[in-house]
Structures are given as C-alpha cells and as structure tokens.
mmCIF file of C-alpha atoms in Angstrom:
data_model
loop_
_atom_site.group_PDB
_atom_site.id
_atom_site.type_symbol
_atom_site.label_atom_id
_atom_site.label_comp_id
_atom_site.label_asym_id
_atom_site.label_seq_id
_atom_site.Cartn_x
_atom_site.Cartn_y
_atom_site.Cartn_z
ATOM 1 C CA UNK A 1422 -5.242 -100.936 1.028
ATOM 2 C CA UNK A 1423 -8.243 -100.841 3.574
ATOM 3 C CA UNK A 1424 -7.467 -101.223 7.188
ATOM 4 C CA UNK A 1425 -8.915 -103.537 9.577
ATOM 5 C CA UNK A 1426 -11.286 -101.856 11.510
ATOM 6 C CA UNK A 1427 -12.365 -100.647 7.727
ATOM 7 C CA UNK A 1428 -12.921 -104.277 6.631
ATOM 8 C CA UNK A 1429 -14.994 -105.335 9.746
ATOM 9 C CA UNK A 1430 -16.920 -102.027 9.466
ATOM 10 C CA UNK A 1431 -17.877 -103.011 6.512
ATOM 11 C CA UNK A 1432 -19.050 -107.247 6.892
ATOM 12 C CA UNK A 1433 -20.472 -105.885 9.880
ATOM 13 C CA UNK A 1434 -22.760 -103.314 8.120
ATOM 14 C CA UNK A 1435 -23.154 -106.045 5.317
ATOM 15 C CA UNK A 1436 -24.231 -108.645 7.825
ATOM 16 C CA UNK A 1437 -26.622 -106.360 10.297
ATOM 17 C CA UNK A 1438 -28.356 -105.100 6.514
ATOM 18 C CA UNK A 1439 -28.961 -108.994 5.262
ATOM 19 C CA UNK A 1440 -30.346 -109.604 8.624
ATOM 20 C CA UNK A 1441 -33.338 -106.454 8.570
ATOM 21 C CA UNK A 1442 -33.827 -107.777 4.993
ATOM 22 C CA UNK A 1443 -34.434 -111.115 5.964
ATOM 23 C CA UNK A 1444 -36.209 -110.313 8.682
ATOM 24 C CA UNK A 1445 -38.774 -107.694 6.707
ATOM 25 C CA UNK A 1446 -38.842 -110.611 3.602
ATOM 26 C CA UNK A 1447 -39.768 -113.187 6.863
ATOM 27 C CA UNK A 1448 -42.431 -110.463 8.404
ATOM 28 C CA UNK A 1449 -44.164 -110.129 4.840
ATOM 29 C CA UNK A 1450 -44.345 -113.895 3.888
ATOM 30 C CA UNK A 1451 -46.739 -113.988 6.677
ATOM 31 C CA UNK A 1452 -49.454 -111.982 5.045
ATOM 32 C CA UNK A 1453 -50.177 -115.168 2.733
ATOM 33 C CA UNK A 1454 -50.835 -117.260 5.747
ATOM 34 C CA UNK A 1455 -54.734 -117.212 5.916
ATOM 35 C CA UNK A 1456 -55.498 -118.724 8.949
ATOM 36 C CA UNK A 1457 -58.912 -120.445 9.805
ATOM 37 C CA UNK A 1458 -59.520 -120.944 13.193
ATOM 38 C CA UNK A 1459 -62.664 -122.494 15.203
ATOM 39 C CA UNK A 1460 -64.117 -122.006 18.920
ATOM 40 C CA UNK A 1461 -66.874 -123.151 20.097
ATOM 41 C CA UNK A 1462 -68.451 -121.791 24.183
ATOM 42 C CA UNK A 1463 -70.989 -123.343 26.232
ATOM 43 C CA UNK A 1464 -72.362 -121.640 29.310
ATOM 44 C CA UNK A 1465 -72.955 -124.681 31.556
ATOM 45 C CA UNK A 1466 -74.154 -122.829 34.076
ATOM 46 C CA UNK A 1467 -75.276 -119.857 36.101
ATOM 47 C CA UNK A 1468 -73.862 -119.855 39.189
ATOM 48 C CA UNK A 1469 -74.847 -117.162 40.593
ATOM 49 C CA UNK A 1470 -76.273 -113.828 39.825
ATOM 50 C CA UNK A 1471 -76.583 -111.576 42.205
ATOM 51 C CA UNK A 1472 -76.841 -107.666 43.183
ATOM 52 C CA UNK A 1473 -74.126 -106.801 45.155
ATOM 53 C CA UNK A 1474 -74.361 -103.984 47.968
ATOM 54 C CA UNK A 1475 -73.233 -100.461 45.732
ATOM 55 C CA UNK A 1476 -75.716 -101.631 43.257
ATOM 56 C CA UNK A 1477 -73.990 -103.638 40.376
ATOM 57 C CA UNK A 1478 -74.790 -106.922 38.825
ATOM 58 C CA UNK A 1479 -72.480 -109.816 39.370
ATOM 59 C CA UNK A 1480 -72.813 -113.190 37.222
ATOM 60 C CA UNK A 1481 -70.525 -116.252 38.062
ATOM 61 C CA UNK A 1482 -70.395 -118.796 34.610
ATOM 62 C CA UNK A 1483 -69.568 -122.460 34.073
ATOM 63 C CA UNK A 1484 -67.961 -122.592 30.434
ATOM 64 C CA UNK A 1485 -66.764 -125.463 28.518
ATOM 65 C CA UNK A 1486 -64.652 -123.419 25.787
ATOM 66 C CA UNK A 1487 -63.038 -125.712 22.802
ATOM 67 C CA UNK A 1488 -60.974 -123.865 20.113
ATOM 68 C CA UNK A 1489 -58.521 -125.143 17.548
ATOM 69 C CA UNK A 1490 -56.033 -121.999 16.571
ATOM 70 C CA UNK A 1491 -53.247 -124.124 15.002
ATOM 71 C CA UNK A 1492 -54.008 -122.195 11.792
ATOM 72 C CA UNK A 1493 -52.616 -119.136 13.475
ATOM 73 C CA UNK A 1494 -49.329 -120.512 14.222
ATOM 74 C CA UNK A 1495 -46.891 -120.747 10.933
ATOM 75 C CA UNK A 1496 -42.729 -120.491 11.671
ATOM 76 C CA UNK A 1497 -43.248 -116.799 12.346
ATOM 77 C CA UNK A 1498 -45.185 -116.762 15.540
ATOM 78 C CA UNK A 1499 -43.800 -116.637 19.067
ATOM 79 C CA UNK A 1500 -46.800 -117.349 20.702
ATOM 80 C CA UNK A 1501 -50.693 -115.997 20.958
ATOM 81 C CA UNK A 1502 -52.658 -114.374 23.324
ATOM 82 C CA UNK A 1503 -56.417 -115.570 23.839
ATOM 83 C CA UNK A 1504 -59.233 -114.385 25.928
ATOM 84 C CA UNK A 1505 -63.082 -114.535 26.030
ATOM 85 C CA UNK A 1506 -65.026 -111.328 26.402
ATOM 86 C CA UNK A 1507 -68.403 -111.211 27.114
ATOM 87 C CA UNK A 1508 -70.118 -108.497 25.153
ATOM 88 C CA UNK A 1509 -73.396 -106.681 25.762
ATOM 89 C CA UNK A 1510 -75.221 -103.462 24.979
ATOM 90 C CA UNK A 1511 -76.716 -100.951 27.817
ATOM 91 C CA UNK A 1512 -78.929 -97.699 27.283
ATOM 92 C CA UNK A 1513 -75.372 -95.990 28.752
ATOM 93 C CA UNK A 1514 -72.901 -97.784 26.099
ATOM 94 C CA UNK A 1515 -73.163 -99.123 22.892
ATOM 95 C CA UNK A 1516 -70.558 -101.665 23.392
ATOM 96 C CA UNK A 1517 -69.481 -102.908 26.645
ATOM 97 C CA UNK A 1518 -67.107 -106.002 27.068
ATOM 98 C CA UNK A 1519 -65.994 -107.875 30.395
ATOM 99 C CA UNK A 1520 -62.683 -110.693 29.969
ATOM 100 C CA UNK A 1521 -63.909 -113.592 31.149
ATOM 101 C CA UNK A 1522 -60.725 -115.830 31.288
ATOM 102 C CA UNK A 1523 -57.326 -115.560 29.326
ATOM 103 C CA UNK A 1524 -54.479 -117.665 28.321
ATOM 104 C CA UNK A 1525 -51.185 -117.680 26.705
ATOM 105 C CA UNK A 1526 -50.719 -120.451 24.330
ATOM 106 C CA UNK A 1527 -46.986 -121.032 23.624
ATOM 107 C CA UNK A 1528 -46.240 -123.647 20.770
ATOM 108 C CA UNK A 1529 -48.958 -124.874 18.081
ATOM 109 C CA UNK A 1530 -48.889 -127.943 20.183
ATOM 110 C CA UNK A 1531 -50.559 -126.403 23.018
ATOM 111 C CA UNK A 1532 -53.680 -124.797 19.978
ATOM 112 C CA UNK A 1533 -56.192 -127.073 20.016
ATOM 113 C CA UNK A 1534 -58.093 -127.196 23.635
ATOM 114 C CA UNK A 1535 -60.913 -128.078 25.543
ATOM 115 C CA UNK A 1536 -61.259 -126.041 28.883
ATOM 116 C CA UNK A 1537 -63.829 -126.742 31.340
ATOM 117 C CA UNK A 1538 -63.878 -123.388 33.874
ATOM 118 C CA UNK A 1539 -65.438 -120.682 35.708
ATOM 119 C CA UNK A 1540 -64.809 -117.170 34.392
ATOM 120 C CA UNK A 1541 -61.688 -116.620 35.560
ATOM 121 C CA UNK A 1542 -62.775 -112.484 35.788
ATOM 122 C CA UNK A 1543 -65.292 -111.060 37.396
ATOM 123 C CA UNK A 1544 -68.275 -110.454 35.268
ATOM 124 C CA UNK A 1545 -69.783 -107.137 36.764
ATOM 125 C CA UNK A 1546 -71.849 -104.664 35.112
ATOM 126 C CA UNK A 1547 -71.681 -101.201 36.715
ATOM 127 C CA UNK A 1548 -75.561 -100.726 37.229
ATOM 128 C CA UNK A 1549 -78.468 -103.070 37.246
ATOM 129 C CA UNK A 1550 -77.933 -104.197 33.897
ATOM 130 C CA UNK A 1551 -77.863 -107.420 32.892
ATOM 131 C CA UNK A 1552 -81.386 -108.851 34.154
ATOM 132 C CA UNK A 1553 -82.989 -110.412 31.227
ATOM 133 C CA UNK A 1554 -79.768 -108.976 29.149
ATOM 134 C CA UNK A 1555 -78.779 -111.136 25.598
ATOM 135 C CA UNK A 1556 -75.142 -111.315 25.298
ATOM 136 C CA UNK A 1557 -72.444 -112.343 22.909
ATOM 137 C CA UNK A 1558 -69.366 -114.570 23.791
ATOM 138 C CA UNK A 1559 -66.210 -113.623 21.648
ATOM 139 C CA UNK A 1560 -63.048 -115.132 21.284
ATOM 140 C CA UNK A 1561 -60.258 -112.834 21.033
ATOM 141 C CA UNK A 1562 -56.515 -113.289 19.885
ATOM 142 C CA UNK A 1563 -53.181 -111.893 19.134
ATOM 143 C CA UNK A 1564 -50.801 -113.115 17.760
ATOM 144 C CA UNK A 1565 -47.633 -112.192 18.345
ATOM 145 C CA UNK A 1566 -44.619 -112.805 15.987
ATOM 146 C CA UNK A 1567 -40.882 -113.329 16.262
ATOM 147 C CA UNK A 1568 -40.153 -110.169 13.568
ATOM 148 C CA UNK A 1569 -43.069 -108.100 12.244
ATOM 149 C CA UNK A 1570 -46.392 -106.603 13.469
ATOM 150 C CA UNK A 1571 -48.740 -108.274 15.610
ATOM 151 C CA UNK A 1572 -51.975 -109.377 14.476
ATOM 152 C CA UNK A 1573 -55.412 -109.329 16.022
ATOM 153 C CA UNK A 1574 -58.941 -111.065 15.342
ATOM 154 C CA UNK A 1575 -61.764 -112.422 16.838
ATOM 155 C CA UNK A 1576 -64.846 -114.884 17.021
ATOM 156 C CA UNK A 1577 -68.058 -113.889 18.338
ATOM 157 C CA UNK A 1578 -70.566 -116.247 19.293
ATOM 158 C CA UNK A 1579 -74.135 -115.196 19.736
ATOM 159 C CA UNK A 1580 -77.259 -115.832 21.346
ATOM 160 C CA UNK A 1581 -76.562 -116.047 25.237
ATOM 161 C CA UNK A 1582 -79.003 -114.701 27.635
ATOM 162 C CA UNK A 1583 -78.998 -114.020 31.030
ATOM 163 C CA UNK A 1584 -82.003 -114.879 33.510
ATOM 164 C CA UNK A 1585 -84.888 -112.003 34.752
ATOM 165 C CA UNK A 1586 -84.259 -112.786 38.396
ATOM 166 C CA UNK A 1587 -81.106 -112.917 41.071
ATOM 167 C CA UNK A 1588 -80.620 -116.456 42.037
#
C-alpha cells in the first residue's frame, strides 16, 4: 500500500488546508459584525499657544476624551489601535492632520474609557497658521484581527476653534 511518509504527507496537507479554510470562513464572518462605536472630546483648555523662534505655531491642549469601542471587538480581533488627530485646513493644504495622543487597547475590557490628558504630540503647524483657525477632532482606529484584513474608521468631531492671539 502507501508508505509512511505518504500517509503523513497527506493528513498533513489535509490538516494545514482545513486550517486556511477555517481561517478564511473565520476572516469573512467578520464582515457581519457592524460595529457602533461612540467618542466624545472636550478641549479643557489652552495651555499655551505660542510662536516659536523658526516661525511655527505651537498649541498645548487639555482633553478629557471618553469613547466606548467594545462594538469593535468580536472573537476575531487581537487588539485596536486608537489615536486623535486634529484636523484643519490652510491656504497651502487642503487637509492637514497632527496625532494628538494614541493608545493600544488590548482586550474589549480595556474599550470603554475616560482619559483626562494633554496631547501627548506636539501640535505644530508649519507656518503661522492656526490663529483664529476652526478645527476638527477625529477619532481614529484600526482594528487589527487574529486572521484576515485589518480594518480602519473614524469619528470626527467638529466645531473647535483656536484663539486670535498667542497667550
């Protein structure tokens, strides 16, 4: 009959093919999760805002930042990336956005959360900018999976304006 090495070449190629099925049936079961997150981002405070010496604007922030992204975890996820941008338009660029702060949440757990911080970035505009300047807040995220693609989306939260002088 068949060999040895013949029969555990073949479970083998059996058992590694089961596994990428499972594993693209696991990656496409997630595309019926429809997750619904919230955020919410104060600016507390201006801390300073300042020209520095070459020219550029510098703003400091106090932020309270709440979110609950439990939505985003299901059995599939490994863990998600999160960061708030600040987002703003100048005569130069159309689109120009500055991380604020970051974080790594690891278990659905750890999803719902109330920060109280400074940006944890510098929030520098290359020019003289941001005087008088309105400005969204956005609240980006990745999730990253176990098996499958990742998958990327975002909050934005409007209406924030910066002041007309330095303090």
């Amino acid at each position: 009959m068949h060999s040895f090495g013949f029969r555990a070449n073949a479970l083998l190629t059996f058992a590694v093919t089961i596994m990428a099925l499972m594993c693209a049936i696991a990656s496409f079961s997630d595309n019926f999760n429809s997750p619904s997150p919230t955020a919410q981002v104060e600016v507390l405070n201006i801390n300073w805002f300042q020209k520095k010496p070459d020219g550029d604007d510098e703003v400091s922030l106090s932020l309270n930042i709440s979110a609950d992204l439990q939505s985003l975890f299901t059995w599939n996820t490994k863990q998600v990336f999160v960061f708030l941008a600040a987002e703003y338009e100048t005569p130069k660029n159309a689109l120009n956005q500055v991380s604020l702060w970051d974080g790594i949440i690891p278990a659905k757990e750890h999803a719902k959360f109330w920060i109280h911080t400074k940006n944890k970035y510098r929030f520098i505009d290359q020019g003289s900018n941001l005087r008088g300047k309105n400005f969204n807040l956005t609240l980006h995220w990745h999730v990253m999976p176990k098996t499958g693609k990742m998958f990327a989306d975002k909050l934005v939260m409007i209406g924030f304006l910066l002041p007309e002088t330095y303090r």
